[in-house]
CSV table of C-alpha atoms and ligand atoms in Angstrom, one decimal:
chain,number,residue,atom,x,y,z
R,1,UNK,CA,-103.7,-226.1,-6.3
R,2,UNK,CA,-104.4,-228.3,-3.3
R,3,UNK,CA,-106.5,-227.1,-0.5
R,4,UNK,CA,-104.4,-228.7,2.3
R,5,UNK,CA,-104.8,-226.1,5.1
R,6,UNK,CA,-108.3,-226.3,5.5
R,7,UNK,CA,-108.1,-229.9,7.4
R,8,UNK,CA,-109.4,-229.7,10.9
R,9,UNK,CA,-106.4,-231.2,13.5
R,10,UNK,CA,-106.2,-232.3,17.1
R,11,UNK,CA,-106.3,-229.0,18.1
R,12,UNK,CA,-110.1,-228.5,16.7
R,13,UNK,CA,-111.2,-231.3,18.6
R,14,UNK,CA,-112.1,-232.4,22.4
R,15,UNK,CA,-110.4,-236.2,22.1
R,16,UNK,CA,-110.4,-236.6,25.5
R,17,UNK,CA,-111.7,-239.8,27.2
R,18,UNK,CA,-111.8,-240.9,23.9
R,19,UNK,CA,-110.5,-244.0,22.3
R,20,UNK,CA,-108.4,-242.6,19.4
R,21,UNK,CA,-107.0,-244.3,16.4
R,22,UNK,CA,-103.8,-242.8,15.8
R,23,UNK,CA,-102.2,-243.7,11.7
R,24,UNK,CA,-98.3,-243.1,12.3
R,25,UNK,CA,-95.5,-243.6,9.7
R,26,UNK,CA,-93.1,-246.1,12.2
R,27,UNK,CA,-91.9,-247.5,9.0
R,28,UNK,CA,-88.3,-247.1,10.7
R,29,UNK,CA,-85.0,-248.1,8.6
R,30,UNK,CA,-83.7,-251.7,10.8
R,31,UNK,CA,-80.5,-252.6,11.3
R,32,UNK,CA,-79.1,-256.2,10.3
R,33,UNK,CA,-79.9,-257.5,13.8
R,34,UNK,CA,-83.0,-255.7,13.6
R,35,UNK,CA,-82.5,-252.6,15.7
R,36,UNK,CA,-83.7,-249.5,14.6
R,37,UNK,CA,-81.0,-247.7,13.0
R,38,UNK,CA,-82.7,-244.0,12.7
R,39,UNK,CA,-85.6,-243.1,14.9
R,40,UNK,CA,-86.3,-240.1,13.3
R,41,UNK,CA,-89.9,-240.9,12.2
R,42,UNK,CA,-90.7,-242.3,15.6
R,43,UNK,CA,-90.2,-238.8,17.1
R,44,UNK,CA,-91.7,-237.0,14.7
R,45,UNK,CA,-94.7,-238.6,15.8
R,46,UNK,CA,-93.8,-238.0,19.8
R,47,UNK,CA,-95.9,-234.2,20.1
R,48,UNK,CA,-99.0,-235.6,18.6
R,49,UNK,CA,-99.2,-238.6,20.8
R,50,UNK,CA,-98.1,-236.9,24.0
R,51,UNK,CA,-100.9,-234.3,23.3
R,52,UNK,CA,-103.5,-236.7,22.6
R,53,UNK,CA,-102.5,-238.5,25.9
R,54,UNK,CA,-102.2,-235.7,28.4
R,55,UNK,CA,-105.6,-234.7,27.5
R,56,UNK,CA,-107.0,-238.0,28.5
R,57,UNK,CA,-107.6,-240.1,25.1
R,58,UNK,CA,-106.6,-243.5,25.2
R,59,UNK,CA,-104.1,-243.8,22.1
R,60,UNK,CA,-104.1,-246.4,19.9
R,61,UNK,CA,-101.4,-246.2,17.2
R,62,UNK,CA,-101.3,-248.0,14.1
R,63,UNK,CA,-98.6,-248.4,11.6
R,64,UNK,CA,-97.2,-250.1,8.7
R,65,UNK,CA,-93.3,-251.5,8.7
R,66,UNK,CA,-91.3,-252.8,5.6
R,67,UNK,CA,-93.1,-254.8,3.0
R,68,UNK,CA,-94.3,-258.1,4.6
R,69,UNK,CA,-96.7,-258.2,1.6
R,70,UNK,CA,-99.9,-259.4,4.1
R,71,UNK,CA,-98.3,-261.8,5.7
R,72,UNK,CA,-97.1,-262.2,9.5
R,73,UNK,CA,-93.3,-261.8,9.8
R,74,UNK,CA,-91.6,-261.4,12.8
R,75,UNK,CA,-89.0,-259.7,11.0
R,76,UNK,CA,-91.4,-256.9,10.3
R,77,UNK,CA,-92.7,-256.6,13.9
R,78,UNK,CA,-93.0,-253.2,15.2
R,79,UNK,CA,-92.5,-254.6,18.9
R,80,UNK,CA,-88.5,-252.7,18.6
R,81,UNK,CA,-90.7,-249.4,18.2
R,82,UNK,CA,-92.0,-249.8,21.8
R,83,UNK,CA,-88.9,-249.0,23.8
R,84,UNK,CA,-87.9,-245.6,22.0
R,85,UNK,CA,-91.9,-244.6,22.4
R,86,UNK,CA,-92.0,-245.1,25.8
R,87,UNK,CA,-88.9,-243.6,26.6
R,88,UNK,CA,-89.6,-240.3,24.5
R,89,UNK,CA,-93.3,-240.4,25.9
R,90,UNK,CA,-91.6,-241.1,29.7
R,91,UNK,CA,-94.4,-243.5,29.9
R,92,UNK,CA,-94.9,-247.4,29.5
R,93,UNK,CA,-96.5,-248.2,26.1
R,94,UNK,CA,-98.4,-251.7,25.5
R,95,UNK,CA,-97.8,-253.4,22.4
R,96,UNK,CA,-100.3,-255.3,21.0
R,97,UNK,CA,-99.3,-258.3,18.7
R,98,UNK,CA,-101.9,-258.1,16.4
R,99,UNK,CA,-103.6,-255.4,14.6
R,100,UNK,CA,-107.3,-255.8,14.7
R,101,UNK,CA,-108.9,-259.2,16.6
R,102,UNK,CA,-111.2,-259.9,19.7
R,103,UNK,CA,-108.5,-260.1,21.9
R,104,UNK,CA,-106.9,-256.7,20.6
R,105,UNK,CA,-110.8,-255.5,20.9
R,106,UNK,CA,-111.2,-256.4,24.9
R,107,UNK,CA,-107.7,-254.5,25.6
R,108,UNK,CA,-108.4,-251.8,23.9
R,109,UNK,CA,-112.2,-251.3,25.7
R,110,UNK,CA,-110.4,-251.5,28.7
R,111,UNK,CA,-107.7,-248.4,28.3
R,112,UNK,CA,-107.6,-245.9,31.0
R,113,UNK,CA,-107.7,-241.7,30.2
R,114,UNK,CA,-104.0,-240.9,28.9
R,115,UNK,CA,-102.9,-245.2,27.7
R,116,UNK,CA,-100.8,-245.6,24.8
R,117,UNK,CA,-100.8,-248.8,23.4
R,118,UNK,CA,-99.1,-250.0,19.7
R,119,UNK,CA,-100.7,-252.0,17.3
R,120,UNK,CA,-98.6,-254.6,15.4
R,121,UNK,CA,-97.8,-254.1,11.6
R,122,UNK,CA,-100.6,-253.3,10.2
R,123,UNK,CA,-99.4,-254.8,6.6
R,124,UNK,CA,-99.5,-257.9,8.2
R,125,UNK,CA,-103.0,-258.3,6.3
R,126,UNK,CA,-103.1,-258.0,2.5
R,127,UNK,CA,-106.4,-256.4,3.3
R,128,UNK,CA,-104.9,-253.2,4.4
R,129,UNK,CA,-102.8,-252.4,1.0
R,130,UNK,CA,-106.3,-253.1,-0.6
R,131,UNK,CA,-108.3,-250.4,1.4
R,132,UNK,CA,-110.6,-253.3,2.2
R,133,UNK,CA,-114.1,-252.4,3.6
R,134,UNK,CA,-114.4,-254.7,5.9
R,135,UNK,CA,-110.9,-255.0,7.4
R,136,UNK,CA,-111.1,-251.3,7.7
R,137,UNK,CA,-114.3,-251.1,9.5
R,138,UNK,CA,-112.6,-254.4,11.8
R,139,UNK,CA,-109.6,-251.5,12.7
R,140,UNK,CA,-112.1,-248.3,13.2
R,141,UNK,CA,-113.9,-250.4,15.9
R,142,UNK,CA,-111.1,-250.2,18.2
R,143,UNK,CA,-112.0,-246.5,18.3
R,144,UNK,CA,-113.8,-243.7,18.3
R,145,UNK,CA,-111.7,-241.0,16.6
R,146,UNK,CA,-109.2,-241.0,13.8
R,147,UNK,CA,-105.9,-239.2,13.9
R,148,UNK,CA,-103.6,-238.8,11.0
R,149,UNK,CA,-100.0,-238.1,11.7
R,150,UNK,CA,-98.9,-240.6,8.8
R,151,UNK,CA,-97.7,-238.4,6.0
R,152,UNK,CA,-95.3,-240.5,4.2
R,153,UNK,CA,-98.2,-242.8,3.5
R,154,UNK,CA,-100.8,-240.1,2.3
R,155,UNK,CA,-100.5,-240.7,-1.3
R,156,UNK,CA,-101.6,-244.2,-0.6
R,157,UNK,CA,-105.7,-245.1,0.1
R,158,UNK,CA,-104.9,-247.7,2.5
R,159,UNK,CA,-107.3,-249.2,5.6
R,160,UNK,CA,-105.7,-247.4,7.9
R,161,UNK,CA,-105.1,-244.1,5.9
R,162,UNK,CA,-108.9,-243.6,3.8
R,163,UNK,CA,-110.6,-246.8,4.5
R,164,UNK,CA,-111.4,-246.4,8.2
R,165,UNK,CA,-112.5,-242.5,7.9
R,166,UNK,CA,-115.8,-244.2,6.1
R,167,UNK,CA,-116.6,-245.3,10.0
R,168,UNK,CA,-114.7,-242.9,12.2
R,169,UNK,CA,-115.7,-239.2,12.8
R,170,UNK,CA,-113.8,-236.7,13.6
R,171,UNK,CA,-111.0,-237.6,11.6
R,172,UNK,CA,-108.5,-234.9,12.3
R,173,UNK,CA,-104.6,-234.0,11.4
R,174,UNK,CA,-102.0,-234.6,13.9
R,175,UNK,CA,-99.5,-232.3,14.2
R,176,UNK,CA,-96.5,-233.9,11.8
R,177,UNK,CA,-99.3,-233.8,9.0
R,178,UNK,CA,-100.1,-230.4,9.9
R,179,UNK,CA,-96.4,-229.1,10.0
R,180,UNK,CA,-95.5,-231.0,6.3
R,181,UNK,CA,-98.7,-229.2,5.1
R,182,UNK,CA,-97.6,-226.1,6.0
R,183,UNK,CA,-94.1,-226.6,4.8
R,184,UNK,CA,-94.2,-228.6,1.4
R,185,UNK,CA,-97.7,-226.5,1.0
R,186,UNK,CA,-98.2,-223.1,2.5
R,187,UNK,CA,-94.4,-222.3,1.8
R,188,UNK,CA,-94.1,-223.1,-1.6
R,189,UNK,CA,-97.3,-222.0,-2.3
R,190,UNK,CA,-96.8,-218.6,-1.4
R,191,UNK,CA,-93.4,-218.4,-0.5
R,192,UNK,CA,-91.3,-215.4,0.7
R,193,UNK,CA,-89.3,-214.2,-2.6
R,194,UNK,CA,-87.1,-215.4,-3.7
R,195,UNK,CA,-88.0,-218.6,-3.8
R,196,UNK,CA,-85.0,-221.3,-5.4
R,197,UNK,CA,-86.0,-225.0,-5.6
R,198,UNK,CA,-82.8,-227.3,-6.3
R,199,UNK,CA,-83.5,-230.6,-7.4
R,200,UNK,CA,-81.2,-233.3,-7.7
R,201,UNK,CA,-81.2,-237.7,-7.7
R,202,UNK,CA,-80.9,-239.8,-10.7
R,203,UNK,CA,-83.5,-239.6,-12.8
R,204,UNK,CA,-85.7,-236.9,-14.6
R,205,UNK,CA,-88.4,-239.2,-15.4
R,206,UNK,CA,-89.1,-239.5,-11.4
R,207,UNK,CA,-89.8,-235.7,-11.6
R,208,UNK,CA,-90.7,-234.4,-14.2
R,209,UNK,CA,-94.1,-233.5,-12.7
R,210,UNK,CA,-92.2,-231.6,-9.6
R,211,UNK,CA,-90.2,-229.4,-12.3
R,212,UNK,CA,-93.6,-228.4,-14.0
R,213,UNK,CA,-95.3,-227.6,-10.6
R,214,UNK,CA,-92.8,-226.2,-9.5
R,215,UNK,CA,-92.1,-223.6,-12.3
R,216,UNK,CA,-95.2,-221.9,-11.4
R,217,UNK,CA,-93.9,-221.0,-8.4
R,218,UNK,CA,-90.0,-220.2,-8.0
R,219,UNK,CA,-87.6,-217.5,-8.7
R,220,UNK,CA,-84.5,-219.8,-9.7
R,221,UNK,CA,-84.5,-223.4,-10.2
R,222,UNK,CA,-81.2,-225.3,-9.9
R,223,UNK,CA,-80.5,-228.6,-11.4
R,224,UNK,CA,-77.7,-230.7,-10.3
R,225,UNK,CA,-76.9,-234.4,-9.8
R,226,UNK,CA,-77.3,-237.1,-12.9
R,227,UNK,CA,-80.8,-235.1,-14.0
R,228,UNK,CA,-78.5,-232.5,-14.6
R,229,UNK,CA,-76.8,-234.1,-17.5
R,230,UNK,CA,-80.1,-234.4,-19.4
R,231,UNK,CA,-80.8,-231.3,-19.5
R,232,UNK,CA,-77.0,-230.5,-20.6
R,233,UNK,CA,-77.7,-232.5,-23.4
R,234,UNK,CA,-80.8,-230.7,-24.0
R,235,UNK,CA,-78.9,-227.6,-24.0
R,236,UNK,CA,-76.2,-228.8,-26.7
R,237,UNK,CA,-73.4,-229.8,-24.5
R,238,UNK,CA,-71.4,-233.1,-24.5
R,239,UNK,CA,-71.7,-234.9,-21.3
R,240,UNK,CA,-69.4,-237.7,-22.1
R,241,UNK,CA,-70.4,-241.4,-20.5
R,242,UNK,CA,-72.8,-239.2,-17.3
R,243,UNK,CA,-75.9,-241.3,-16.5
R,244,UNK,CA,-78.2,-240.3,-19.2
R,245,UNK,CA,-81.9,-240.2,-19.7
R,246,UNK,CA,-82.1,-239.9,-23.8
R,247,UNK,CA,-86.2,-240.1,-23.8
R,248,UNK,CA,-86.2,-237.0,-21.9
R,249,UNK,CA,-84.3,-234.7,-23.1
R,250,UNK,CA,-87.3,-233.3,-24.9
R,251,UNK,CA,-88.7,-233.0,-21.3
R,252,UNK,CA,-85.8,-230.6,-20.2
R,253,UNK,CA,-86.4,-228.9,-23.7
R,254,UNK,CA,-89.9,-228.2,-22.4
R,255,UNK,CA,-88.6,-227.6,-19.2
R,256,UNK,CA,-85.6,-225.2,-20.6
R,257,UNK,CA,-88.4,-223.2,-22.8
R,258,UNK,CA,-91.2,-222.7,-20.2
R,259,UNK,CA,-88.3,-221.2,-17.4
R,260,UNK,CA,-87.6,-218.8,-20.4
R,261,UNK,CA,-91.4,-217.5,-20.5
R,262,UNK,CA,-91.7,-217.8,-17.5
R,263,UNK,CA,-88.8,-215.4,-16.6
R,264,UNK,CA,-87.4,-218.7,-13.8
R,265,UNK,CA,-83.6,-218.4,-13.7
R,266,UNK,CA,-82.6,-222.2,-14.6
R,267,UNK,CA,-79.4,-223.2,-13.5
R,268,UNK,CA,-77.2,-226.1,-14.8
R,269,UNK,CA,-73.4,-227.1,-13.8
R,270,UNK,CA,-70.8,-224.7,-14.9
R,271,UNK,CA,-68.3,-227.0,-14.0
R,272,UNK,CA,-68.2,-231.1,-13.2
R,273,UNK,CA,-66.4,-233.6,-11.1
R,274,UNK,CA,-65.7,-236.7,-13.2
R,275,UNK,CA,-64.1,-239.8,-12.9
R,276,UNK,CA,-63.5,-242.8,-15.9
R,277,UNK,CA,-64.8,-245.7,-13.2
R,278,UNK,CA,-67.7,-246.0,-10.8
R,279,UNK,CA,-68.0,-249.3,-8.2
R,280,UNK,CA,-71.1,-248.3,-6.7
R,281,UNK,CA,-70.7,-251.5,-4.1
R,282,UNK,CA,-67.1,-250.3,-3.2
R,283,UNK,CA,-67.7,-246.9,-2.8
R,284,UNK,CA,-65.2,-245.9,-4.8
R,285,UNK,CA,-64.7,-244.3,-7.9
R,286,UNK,CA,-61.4,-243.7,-10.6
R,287,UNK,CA,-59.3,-240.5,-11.0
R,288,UNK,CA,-61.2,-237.8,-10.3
R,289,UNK,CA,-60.7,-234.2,-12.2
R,290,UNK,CA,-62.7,-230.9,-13.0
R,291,UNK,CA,-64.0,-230.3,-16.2
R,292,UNK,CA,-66.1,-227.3,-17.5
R,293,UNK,CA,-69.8,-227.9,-19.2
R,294,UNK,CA,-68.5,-230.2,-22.1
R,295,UNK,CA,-67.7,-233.6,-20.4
R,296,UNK,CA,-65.2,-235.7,-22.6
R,297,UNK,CA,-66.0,-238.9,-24.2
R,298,UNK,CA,-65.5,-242.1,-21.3
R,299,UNK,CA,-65.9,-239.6,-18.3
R,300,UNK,CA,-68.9,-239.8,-15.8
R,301,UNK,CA,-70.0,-236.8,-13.9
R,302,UNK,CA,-70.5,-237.7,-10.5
R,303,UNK,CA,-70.1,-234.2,-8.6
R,304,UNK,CA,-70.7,-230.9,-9.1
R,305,UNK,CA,-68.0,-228.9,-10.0
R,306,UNK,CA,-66.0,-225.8,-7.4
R,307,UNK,CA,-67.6,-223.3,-9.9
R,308,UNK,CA,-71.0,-224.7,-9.9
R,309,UNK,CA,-71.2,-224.5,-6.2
R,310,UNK,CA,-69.8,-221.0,-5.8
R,311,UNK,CA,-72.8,-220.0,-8.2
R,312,UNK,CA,-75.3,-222.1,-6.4
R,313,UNK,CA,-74.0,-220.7,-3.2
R,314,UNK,CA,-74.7,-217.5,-4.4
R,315,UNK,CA,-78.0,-218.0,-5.5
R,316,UNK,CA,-79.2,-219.5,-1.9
R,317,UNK,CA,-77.6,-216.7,0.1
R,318,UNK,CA,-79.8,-214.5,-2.3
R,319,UNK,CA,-83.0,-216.3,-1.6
R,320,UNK,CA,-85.5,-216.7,1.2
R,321,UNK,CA,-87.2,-219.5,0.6
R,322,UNK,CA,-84.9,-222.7,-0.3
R,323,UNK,CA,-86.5,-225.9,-1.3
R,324,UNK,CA,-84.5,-229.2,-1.6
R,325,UNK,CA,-85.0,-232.1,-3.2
R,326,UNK,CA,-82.5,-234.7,-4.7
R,327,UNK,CA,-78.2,-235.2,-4.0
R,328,UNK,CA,-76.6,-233.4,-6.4
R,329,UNK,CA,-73.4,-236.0,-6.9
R,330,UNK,CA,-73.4,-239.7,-5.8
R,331,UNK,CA,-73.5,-238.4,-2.1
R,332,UNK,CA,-73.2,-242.1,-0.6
R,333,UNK,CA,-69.4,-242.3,-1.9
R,334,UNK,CA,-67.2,-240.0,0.5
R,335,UNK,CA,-65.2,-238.4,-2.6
R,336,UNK,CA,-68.1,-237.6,-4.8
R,337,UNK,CA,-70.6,-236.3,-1.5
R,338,UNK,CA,-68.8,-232.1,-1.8
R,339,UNK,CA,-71.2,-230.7,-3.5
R,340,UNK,CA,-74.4,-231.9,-1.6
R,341,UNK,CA,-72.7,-231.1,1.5
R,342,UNK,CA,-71.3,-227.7,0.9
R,343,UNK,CA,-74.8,-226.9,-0.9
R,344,UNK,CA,-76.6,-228.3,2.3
R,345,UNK,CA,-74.0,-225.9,4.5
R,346,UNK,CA,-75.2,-222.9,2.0
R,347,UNK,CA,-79.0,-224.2,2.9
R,348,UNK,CA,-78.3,-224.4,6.8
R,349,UNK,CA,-76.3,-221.7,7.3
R,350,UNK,CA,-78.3,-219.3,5.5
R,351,UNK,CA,-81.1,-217.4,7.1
R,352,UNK,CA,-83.9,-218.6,5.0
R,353,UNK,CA,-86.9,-221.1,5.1
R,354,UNK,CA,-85.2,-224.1,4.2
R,355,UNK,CA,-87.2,-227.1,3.1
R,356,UNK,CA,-85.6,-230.6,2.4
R,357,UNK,CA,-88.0,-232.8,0.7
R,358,UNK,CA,-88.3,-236.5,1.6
R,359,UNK,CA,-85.6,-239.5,0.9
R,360,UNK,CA,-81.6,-239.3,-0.4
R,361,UNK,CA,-81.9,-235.5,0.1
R,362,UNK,CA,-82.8,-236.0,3.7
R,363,UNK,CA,-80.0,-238.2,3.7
R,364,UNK,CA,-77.9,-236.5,2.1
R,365,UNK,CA,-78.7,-233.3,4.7
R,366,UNK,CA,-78.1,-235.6,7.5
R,367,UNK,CA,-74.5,-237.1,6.4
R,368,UNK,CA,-73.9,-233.3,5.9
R,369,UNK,CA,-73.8,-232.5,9.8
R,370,UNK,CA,-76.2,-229.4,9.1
R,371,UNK,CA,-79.6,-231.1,9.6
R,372,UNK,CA,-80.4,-229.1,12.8
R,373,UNK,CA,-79.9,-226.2,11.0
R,374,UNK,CA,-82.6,-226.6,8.5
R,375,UNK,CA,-86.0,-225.2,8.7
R,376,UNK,CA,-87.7,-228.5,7.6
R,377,UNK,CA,-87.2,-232.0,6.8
R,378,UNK,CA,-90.1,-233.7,5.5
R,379,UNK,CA,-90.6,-237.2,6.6
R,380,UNK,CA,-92.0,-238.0,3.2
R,381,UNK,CA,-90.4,-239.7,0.3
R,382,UNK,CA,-93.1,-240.8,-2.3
R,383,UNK,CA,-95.7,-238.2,-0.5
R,384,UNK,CA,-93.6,-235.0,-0.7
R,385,UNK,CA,-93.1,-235.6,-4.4
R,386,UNK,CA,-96.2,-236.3,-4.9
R,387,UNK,CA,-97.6,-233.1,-2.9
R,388,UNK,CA,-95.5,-231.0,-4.2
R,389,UNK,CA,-96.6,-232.0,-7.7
R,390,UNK,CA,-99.8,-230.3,-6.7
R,391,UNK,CA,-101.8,-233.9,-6.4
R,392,UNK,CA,-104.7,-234.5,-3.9
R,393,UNK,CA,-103.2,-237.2,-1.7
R,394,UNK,CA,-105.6,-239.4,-0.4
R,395,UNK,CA,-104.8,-239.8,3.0
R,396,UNK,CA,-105.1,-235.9,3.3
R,397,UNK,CA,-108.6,-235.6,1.1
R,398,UNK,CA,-110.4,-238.4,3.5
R,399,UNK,CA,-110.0,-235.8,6.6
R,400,UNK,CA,-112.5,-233.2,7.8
R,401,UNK,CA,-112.1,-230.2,6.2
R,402,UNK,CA,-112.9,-227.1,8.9
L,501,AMP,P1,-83.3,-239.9,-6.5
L,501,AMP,O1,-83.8,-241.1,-5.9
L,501,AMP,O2,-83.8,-239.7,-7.9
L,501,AMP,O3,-83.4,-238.7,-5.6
L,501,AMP,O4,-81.7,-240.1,-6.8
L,501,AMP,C1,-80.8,-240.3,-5.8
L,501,AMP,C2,-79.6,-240.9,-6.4
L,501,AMP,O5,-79.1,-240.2,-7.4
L,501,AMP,C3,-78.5,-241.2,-5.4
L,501,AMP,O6,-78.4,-242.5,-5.1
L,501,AMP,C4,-77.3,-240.6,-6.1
L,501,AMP,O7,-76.2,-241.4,-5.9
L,501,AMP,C5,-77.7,-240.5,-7.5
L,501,AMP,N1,-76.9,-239.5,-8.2
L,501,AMP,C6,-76.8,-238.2,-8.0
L,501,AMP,N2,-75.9,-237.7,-8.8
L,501,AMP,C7,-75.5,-238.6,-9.7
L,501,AMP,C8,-74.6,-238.7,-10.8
L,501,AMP,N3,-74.0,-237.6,-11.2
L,501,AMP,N4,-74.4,-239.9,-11.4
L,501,AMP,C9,-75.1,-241.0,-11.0
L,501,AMP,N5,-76.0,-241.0,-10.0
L,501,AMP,C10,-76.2,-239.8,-9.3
């Protein structure tokens, strides 16, 4: 199992006077006329800069936005960052419209105790997404320290994740790294009993690695969403015209057989909301009615059904540890969102350690009003999959261990 908590963080270190290269994840969701349209990851980021900057380091942050696949475009910039920043940080940042450059060089030599400025897009070089040496050691001269605070990007070796820890020392955790360690790591790990995982989304194939991993460690495991219907056929039942993954139903065989040994309570729909037509682009759907387990021929399941909730429900009242990844119905059309949100209620209304793991669950949580209630959202997509797999992410390994 990984060895994420013995990474020194800002907290080990004396940054201050110090010029500090901060990695962030302000890879922000824009809007059509290119505002941001959920700062979330912006103030995640907000305690480890402030910190750095009341102790006197001269900040210097450095992030990645979209996929302008190395080259300048201004519809990547990271300029529309600047105005949430320094209002969170009640302080004027400077944005800098390049990344790395004599001119970025001179400004950043001449940074007072306590400066914030913002590098632009840092994937505004092709060298970056190629960990290249020498554009990395080109960003680690602007500074004297490194700071990660960039998890969603840890399971990439970037520049400005590995590349520029060859040249920097200390290289230190910021305090969003620290807390997603602790939560995606520490918790599940050695998590108060009972411990249920729910996993949800599309596809099996996208986690089958998370369902082994994560066998060795829970109490219950509950399956919902279109995975769900995989492992239904796995299990004998008909499941009609439901989004189907046919290669991997021996996967949720396995899956089925090593819960069993393992003495995990695995838990599949009782009951399902389907509907003969989906329009995806419309947002809407046909009909929709209840069925139990067997699914007739032409219908979809795109909802959990009433008696599959009140079981799940039970299940996470029961539990102290709750650990969420994946919708469990289409969540983004209104009719067929129930059984995320009631399950999310269940999550945030319970008093438990509830962990929602990175992209449409986090969504998903957030559409459901209950987000505030939650213990923790990871700010991870790719990352908290890939963490909670039980890999070594890169970005993580290339920090000073204590
Ligand atoms: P993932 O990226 O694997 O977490 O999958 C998220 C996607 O799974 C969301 O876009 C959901 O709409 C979709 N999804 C969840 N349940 C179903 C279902 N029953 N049928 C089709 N798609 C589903």
């Amino acid at each position: 199992m990984f060895r994420a908590m013995g990474i020194l963080t800002v907290k080990d270190v004396n940054l201050s006077g110090k010029r500090v290269l901060v990695r962030v994840d302000f890879n922000v969701p824009l809007g059509e006329n290119g505002e941001i349209s959920d700062d979330t990851r912006i103030i995640a980021a907000i305690p480890t800069i402030k910190y750095l900057a009341d102790q006197g380091a001269k900040v210097i942050l450095v992030s990645h936005l979209g996929r302008p696949n190395g080259e300048k475009n201004d519809k990547f910039s990271l300029a529309p960052v600047v105005a949430v920043l320094s209002k969170r940080l009640n302080k004027p940042v400077l944005f800098l419209n390049d990344c790395i450059g004599e001119s970025v060089h001179k400004i950043v030599l001449d940074l007072q105790d306590g400066d914030v400025v913002l590098l632009e897009n840092v994937r505004f070089y092709a060298e970056e997404t190629k960990n290249d040496e020498s554009f990395s050691k080109k960003l680690a001269d602007l500074a004297e320290a490194f700071v990660n605070d960039a998890f969603g990007t840890a399971h990439r070796a970037h520049a400005s994740t590995v590349g520029v820890t060859k040249f920097l020392s200390p290289c230190v955790a910021g305090f969003l790294m620290e807390k997603e360690l602790k939560f995606l790591g520490e918790k599940t790990s050695n998590p108060e009993r009972p411990f249920t995982v729910i996993l949800g989304g599309a596809k099996v194939s996208d986690k089958i690695s998370v369902i082994d991993s994560l066998l060795d460690k829970a109490d219950a495991m509950i399956i919902g969403g279109a995975m769900a219907y995989t492992f239904m056929l796995a299990k004998g039942n008909s499941i009609g015209a439901s989004l189907v993954e046919l290669d991997k139903v021996d996967v949720a065989v396995s899956a089925i057989k090593k819960a069993q040994a393992k003495g995990v309570k695995l838990l599949l729909p009782l009951d399902s909301v389907v509907t003969d037509k989906i329009d995806f682009d419309a947002r809407s759907v046909g009909e929709l009615k209840v069925v139990d387990e067997d699914i007739p021929d032409g219908l979809r399941g795109v909802d959990i059904g009433p008696k599959t909730i009140d079981l799940y429900k039970k299940i996470i009242t029961e539990s102290k540890t709750v650990l969420m990844n994946g919708p469990l119905g289409i969540f983004e059309i209104e009719t067929c969102a129930n059984g995320t949100f009631e399950i999310a209620k269940a999550i945030a209304s319970s008093k438990l350690t509830s962990i929602i793991g990175g992209g449409d669950s986090v969504k998903a949580v957030k559409k459901s009003g209950f987000a505030d209630n939650v213990t923790f959202i990871s700010t991870g997509g790719g990352a908290s999959l890939e963490f909670l797999e039980g890999k070594e992410l890169p970005g993580i390994v290339a920090l000073d261990k204590k």
